[in-house]
mmCIF file of N, CA and C in Angstrom:
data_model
loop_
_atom_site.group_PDB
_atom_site.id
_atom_site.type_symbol
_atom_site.label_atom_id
_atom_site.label_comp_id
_atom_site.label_asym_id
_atom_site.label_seq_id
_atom_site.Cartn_x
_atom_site.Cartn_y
_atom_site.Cartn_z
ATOM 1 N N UNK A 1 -13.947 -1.413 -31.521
ATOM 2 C CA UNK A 1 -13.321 -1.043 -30.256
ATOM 3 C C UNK A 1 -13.549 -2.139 -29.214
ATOM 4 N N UNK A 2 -14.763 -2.128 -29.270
ATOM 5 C CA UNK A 2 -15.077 -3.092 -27.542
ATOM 6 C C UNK A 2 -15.814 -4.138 -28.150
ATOM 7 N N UNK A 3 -14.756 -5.256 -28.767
ATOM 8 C CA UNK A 3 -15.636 -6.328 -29.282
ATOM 9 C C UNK A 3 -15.611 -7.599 -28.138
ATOM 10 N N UNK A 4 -15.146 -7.718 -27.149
ATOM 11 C CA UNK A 4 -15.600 -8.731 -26.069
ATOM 12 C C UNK A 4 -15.521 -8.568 -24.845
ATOM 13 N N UNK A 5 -16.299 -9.318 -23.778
ATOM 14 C CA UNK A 5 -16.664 -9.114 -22.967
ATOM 15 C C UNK A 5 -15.312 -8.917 -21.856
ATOM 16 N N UNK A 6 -14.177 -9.742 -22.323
ATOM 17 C CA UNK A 6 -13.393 -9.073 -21.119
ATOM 18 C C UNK A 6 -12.551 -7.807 -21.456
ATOM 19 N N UNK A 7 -12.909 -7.236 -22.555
ATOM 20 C CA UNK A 7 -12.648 -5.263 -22.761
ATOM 21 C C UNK A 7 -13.215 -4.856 -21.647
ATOM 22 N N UNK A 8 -15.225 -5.233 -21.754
ATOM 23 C CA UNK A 8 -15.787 -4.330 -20.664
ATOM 24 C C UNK A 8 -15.469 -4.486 -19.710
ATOM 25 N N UNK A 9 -14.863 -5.653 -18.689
ATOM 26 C CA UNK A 9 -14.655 -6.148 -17.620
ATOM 27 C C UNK A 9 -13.925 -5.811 -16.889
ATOM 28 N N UNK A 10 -12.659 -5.187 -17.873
ATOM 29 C CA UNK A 10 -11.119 -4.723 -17.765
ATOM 30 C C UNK A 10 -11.995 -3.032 -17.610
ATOM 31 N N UNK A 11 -12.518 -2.444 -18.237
ATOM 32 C CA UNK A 11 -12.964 -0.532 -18.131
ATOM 33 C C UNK A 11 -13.733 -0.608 -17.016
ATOM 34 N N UNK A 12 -14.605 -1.563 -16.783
ATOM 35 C CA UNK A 12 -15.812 -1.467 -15.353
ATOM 36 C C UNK A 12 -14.504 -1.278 -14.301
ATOM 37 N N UNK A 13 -13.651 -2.487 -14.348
ATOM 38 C CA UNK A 13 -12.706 -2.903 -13.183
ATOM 39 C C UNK A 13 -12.096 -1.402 -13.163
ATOM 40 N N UNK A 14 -11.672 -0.925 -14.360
ATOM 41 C CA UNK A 14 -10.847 0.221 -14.116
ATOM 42 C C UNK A 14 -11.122 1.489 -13.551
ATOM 43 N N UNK A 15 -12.407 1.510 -13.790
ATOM 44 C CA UNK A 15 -12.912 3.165 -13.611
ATOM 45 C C UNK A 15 -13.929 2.701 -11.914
ATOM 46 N N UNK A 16 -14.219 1.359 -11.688
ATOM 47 C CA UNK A 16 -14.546 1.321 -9.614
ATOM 48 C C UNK A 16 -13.390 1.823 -9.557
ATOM 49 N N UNK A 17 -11.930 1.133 -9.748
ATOM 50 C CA UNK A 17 -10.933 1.307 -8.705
ATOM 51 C C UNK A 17 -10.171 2.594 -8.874
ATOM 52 N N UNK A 18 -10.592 3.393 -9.489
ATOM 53 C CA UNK A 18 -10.476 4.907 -10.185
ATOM 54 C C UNK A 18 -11.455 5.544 -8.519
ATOM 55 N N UNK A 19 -12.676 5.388 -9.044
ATOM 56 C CA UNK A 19 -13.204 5.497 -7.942
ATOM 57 C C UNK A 19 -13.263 5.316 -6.156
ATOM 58 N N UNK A 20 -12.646 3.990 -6.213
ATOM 59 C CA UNK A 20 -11.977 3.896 -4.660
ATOM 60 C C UNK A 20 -10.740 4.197 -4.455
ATOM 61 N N UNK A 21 -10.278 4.825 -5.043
ATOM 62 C CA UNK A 21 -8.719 5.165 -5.220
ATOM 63 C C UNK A 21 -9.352 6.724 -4.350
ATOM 64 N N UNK A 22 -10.115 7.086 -5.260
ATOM 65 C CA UNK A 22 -10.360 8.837 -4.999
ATOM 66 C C UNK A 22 -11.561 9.236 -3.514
ATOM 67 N N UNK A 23 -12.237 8.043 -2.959
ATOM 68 C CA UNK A 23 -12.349 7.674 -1.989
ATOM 69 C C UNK A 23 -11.719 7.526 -0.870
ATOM 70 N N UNK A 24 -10.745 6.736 -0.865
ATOM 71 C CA UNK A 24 -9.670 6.103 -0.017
ATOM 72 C C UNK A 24 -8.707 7.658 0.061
ATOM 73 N N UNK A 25 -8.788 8.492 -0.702
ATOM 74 C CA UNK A 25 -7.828 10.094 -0.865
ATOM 75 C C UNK A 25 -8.920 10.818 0.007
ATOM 76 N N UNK A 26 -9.928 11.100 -0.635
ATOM 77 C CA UNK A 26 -10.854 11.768 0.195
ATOM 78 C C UNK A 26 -10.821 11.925 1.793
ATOM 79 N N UNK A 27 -10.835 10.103 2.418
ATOM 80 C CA UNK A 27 -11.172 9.766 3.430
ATOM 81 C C UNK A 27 -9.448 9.267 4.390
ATOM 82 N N UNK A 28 -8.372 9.943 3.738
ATOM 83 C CA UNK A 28 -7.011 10.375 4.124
ATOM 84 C C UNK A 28 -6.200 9.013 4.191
ATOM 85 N N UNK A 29 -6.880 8.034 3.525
ATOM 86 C CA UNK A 29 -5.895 6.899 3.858
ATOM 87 C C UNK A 29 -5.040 6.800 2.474
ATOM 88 N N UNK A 30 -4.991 7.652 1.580
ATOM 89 C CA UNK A 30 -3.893 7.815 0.432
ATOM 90 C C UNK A 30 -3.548 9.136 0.436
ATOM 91 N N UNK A 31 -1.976 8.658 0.177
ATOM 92 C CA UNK A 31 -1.539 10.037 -0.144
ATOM 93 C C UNK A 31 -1.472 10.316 -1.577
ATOM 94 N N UNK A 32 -1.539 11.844 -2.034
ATOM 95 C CA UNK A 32 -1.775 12.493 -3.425
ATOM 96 C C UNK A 32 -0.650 11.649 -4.400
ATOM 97 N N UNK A 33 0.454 11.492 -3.918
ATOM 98 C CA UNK A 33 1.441 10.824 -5.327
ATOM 99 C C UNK A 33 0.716 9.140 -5.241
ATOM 100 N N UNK A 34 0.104 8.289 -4.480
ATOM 101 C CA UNK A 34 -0.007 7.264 -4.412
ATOM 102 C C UNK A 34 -1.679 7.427 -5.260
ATOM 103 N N UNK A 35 -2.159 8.277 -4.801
ATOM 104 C CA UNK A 35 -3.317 8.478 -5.806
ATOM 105 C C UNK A 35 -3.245 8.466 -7.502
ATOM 106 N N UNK A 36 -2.333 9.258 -7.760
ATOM 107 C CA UNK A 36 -1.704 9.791 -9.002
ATOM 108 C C UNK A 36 -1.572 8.547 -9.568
ATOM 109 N N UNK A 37 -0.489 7.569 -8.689
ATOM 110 C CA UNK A 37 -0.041 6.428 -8.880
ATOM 111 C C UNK A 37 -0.783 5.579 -9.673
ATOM 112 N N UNK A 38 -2.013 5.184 -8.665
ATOM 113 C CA UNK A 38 -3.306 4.314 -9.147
ATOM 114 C C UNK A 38 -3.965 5.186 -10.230
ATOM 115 N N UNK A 39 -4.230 6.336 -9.986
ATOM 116 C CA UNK A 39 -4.892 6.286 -11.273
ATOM 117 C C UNK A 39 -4.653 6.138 -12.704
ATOM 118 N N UNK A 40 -3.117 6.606 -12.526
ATOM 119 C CA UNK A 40 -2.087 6.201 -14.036
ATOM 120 C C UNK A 40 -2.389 4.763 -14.472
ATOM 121 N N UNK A 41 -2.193 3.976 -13.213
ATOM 122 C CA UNK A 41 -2.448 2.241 -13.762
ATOM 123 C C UNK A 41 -3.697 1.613 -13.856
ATOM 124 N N UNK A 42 -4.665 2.265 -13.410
ATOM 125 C CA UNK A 42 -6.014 2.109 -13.680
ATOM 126 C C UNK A 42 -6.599 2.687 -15.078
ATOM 127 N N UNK A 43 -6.329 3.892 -15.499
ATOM 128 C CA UNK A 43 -5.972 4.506 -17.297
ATOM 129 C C UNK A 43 -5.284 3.873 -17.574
ATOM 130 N N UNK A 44 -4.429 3.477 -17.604
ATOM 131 C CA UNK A 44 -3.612 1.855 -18.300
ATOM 132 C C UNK A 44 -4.613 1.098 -18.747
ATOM 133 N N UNK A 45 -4.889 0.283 -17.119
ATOM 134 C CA UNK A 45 -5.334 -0.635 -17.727
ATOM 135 C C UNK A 45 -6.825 -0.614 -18.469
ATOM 136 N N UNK A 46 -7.388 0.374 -18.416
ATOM 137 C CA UNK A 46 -9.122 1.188 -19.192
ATOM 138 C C UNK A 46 -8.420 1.256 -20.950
ATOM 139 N N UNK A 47 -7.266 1.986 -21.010
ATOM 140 C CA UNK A 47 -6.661 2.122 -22.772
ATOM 141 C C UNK A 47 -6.492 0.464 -22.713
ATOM 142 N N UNK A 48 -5.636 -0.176 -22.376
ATOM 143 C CA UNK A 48 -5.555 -1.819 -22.893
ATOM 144 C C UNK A 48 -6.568 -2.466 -22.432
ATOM 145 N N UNK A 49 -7.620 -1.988 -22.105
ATOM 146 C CA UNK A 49 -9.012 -2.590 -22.456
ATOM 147 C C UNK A 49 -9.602 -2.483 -23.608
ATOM 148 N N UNK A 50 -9.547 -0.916 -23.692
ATOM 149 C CA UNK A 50 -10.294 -0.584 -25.142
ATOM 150 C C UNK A 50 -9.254 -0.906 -26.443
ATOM 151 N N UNK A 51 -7.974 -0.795 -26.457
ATOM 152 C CA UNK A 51 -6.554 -0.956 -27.910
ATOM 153 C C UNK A 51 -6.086 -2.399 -27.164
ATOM 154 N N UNK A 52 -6.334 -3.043 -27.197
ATOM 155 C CA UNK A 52 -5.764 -4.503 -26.858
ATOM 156 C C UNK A 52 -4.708 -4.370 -27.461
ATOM 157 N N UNK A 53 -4.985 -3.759 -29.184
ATOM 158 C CA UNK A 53 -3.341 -3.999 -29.557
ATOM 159 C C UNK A 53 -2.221 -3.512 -29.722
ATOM 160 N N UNK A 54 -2.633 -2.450 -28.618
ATOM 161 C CA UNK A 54 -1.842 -1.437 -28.322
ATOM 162 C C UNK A 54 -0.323 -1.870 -27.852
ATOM 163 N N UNK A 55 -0.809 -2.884 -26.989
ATOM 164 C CA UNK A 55 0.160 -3.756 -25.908
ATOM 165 C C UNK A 55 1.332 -4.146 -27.151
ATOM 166 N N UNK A 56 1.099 -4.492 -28.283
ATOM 167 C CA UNK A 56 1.870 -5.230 -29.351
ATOM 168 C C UNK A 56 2.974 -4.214 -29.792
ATOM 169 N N UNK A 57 2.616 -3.152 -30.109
ATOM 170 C CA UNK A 57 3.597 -1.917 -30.008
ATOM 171 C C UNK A 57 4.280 -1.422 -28.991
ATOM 172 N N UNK A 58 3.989 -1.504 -27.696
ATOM 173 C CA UNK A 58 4.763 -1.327 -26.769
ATOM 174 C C UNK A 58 5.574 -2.622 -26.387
ATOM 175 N N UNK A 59 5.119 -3.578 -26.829
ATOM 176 C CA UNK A 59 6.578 -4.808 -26.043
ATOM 177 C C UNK A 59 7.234 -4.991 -27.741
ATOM 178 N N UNK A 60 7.146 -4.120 -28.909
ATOM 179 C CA UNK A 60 8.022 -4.265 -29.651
ATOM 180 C C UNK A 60 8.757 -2.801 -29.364
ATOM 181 N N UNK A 61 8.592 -2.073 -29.286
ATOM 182 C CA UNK A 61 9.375 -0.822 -28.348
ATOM 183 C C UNK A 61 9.978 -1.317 -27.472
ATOM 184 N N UNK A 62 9.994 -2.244 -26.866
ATOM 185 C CA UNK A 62 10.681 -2.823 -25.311
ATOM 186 C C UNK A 62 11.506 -4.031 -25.872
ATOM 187 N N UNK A 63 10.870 -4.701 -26.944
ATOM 188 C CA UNK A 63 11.995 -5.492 -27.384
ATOM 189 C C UNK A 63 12.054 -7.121 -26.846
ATOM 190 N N UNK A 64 10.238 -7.383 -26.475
ATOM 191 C CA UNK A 64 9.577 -8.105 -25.795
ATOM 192 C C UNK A 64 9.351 -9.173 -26.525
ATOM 193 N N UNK A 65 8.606 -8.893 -27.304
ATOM 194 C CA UNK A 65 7.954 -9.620 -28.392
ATOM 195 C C UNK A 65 6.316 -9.582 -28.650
ATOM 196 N N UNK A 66 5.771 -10.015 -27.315
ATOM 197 C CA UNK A 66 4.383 -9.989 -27.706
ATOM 198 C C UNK A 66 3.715 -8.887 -27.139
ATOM 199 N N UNK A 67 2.478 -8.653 -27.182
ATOM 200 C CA UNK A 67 2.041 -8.035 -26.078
ATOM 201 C C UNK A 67 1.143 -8.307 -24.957
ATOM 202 N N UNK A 68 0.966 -9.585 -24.935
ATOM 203 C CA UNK A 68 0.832 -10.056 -23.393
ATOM 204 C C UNK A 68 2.068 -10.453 -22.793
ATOM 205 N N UNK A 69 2.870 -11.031 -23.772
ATOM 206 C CA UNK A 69 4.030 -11.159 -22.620
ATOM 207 C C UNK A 69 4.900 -9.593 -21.950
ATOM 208 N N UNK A 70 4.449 -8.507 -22.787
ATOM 209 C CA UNK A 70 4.663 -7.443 -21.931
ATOM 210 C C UNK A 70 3.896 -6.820 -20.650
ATOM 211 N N UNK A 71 2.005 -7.366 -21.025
ATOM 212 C CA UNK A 71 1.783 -6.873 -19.654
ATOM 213 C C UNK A 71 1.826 -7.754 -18.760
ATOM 214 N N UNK A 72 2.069 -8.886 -18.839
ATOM 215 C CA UNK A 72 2.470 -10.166 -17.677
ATOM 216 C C UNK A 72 4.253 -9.619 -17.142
ATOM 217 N N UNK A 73 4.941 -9.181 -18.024
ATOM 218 C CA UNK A 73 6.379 -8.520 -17.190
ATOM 219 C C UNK A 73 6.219 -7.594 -16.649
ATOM 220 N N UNK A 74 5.443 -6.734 -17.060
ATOM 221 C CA UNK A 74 5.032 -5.612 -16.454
ATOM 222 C C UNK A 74 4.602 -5.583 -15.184
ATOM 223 N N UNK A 75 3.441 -6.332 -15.001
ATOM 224 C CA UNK A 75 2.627 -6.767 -13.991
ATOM 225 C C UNK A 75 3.758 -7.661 -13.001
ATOM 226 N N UNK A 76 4.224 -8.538 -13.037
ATOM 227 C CA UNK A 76 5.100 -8.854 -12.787
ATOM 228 C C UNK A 76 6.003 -7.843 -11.735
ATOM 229 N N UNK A 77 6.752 -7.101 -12.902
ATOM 230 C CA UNK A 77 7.971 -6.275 -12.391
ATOM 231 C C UNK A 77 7.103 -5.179 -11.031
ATOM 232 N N UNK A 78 5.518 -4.845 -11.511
ATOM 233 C CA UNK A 78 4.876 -3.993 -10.507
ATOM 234 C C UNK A 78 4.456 -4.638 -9.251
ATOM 235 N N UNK A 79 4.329 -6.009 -9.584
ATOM 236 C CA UNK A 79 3.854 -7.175 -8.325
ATOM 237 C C UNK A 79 5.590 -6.795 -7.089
ATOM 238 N N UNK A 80 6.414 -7.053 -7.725
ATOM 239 C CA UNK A 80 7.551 -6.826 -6.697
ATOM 240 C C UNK A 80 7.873 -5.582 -6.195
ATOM 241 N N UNK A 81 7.456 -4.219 -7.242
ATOM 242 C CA UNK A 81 7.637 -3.047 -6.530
ATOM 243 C C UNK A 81 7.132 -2.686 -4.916
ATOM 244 N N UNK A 82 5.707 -3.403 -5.393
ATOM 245 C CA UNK A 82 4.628 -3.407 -4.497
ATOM 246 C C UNK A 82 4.718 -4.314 -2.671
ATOM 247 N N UNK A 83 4.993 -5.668 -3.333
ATOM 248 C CA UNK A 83 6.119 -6.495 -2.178
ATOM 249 C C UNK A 83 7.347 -5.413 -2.143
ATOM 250 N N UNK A 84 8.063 -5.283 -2.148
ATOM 251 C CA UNK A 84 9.070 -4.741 -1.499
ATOM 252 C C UNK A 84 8.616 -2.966 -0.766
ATOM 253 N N UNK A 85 7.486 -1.935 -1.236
ATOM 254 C CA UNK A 85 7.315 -1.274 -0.319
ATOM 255 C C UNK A 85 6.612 -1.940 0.909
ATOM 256 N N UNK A 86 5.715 -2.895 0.606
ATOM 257 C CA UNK A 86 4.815 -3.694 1.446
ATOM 258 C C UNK A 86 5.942 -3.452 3.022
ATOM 259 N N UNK A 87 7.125 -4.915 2.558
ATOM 260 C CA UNK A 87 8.200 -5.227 2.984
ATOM 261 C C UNK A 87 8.814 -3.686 3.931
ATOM 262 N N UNK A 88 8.623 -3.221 3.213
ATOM 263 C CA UNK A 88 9.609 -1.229 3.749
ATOM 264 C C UNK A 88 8.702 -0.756 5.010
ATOM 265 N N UNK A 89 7.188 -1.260 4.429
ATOM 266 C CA UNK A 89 6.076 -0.440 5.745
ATOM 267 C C UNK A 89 6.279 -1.749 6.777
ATOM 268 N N UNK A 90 6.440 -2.481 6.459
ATOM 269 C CA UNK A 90 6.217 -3.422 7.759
ATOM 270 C C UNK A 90 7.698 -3.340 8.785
ATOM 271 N N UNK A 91 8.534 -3.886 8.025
ATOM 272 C CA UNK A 91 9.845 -3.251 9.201
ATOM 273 C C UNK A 91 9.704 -2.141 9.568
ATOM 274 N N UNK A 92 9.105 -0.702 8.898
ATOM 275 C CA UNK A 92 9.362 0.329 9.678
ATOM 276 C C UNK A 92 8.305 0.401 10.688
ATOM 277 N N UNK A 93 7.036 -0.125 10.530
ATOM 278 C CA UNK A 93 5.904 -0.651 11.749
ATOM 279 C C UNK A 93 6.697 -1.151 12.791
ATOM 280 N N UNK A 94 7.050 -2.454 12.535
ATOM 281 C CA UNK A 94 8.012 -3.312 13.501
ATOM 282 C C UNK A 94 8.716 -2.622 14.577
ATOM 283 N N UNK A 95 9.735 -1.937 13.664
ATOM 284 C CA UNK A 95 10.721 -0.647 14.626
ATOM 285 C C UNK A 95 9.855 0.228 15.191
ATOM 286 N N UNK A 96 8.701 0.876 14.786
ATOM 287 C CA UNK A 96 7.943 1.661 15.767
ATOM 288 C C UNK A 96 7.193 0.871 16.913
ATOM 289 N N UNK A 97 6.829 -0.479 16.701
ATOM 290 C CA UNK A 97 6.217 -0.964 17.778
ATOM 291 C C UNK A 97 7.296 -1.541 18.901
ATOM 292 N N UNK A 98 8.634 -2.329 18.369
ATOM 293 C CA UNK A 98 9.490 -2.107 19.492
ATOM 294 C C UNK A 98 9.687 -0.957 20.418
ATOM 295 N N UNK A 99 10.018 -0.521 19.786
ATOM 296 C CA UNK A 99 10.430 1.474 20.539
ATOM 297 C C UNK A 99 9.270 1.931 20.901
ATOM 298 N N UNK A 100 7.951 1.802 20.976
ATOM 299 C CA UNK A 100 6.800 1.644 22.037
ATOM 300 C C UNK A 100 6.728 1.059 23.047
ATOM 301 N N UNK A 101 6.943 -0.678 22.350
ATOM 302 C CA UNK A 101 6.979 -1.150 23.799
ATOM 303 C C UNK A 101 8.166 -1.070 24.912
ATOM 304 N N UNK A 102 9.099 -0.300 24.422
ATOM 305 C CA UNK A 102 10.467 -0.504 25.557
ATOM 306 C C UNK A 102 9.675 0.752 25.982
ATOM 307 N N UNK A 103 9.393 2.005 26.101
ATOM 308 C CA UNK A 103 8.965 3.053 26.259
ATOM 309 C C UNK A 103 7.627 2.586 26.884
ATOM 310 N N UNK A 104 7.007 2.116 26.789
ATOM 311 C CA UNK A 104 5.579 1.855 27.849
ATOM 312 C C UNK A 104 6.705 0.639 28.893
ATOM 313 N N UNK A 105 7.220 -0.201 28.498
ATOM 314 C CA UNK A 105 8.113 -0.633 29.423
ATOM 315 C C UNK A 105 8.648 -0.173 30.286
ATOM 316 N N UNK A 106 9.562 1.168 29.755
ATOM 317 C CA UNK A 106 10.196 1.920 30.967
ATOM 318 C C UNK A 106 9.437 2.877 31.496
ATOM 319 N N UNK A 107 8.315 3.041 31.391
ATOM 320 C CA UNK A 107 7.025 4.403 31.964
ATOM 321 C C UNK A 107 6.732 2.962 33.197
ATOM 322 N N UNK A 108 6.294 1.898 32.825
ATOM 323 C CA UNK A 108 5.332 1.322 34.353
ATOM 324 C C UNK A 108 6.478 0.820 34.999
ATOM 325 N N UNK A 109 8.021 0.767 34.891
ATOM 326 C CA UNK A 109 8.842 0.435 35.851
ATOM 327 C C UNK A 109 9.374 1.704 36.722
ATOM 328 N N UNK A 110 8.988 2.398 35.859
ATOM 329 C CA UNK A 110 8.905 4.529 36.292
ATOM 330 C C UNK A 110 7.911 4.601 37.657
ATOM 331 N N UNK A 111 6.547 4.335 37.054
ATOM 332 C CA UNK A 111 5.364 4.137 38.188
ATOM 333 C C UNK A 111 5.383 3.110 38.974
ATOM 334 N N UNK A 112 6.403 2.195 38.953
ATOM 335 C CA UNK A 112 6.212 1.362 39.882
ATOM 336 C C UNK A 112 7.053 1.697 40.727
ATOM 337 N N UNK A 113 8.216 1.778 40.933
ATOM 338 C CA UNK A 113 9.205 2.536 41.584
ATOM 339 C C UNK A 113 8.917 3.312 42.690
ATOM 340 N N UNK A 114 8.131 4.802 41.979
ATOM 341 C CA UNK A 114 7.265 5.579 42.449
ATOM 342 C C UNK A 114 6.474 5.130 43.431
ATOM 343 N N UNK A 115 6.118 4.441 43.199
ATOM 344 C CA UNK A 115 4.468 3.577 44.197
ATOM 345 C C UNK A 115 5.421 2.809 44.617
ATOM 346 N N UNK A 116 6.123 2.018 45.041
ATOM 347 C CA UNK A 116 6.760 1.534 45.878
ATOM 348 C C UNK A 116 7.137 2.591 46.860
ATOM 349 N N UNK A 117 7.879 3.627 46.637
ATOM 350 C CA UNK A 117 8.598 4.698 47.255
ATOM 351 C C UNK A 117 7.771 5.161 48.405
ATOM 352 N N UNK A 118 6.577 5.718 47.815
ATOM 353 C CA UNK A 118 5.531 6.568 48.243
ATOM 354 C C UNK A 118 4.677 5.150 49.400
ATOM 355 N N UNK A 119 4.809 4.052 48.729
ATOM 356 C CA UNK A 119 4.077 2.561 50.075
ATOM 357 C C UNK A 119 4.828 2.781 51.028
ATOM 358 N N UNK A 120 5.994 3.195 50.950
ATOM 359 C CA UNK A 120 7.438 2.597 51.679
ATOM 360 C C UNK A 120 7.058 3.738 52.806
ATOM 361 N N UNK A 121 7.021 4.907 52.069
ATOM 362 C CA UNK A 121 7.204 6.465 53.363
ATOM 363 C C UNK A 121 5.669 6.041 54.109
ATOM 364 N N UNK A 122 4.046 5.579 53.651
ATOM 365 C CA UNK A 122 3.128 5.283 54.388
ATOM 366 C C UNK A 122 3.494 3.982 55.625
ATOM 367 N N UNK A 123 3.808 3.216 55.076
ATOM 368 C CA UNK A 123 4.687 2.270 56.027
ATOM 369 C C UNK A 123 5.474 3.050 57.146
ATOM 370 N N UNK A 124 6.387 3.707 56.976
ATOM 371 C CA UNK A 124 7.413 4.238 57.900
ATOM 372 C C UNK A 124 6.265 5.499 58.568
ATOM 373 N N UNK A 125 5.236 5.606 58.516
ATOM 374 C CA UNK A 125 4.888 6.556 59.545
ATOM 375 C C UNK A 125 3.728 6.204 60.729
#
């Protein structure tokens, strides 16, 4: 089963980030399907730690050829999923911090107005 050292390296790696996955849930900064998420690919990658040649049957199921060149496409194809939500949270950040700042924008031209108004009537008396 676990004849070299980067098997164990790959199950240690897998089962911390198993662990800070269920941490990071605990402490509300993941949500339950994004949990689910990681832990599916963290059991991934713990089984193709322990069946290395497992990988060989699944990229001949896929029609790959090897089976590192399946988890390098894999990895790959998940590297861009990942950039492009990245990409999704940051414009929608963006758009919330515009539409803040026009909105704290138009609140102190609100209070200033105001306080002008209210200088103006102390003046006139």
């Amino acid at each position: 089963m676990i004849e070299h050292a980067y098997q164990l390296f790959g199950i240690l790696i897998g089962i911390l980030a198993i662990i800070l996955s269920i941490f990071r849930f605990r402490e509300g900064k993941m949500t339950l399907g994004m949990l689910s998420l990681w832990i599916l690919v963290w059991i991934a990658v713990i089984v193709v730690s322990i069946f290395p040649e497992s990988t060989n049957s699944l990229a001949v199921l896929t029609g790959i050829g090897r089976g590192l060149d399946f988890i390098l496409i894999l990895g790959l194809i998940g590297a861009y999923y990942l950039v492009f939500k990245m990409y999704n949270m940051i414009e929608n950040m963006d758009q919330e911090i515009t539409e803040l700042v026009r909105e704290i924008a138009i609140q102190r031209e609100e209070l200033k107005e105001k306080s002008d108004v209210i200088n103006d009537k102390k003046e006139n008396k």
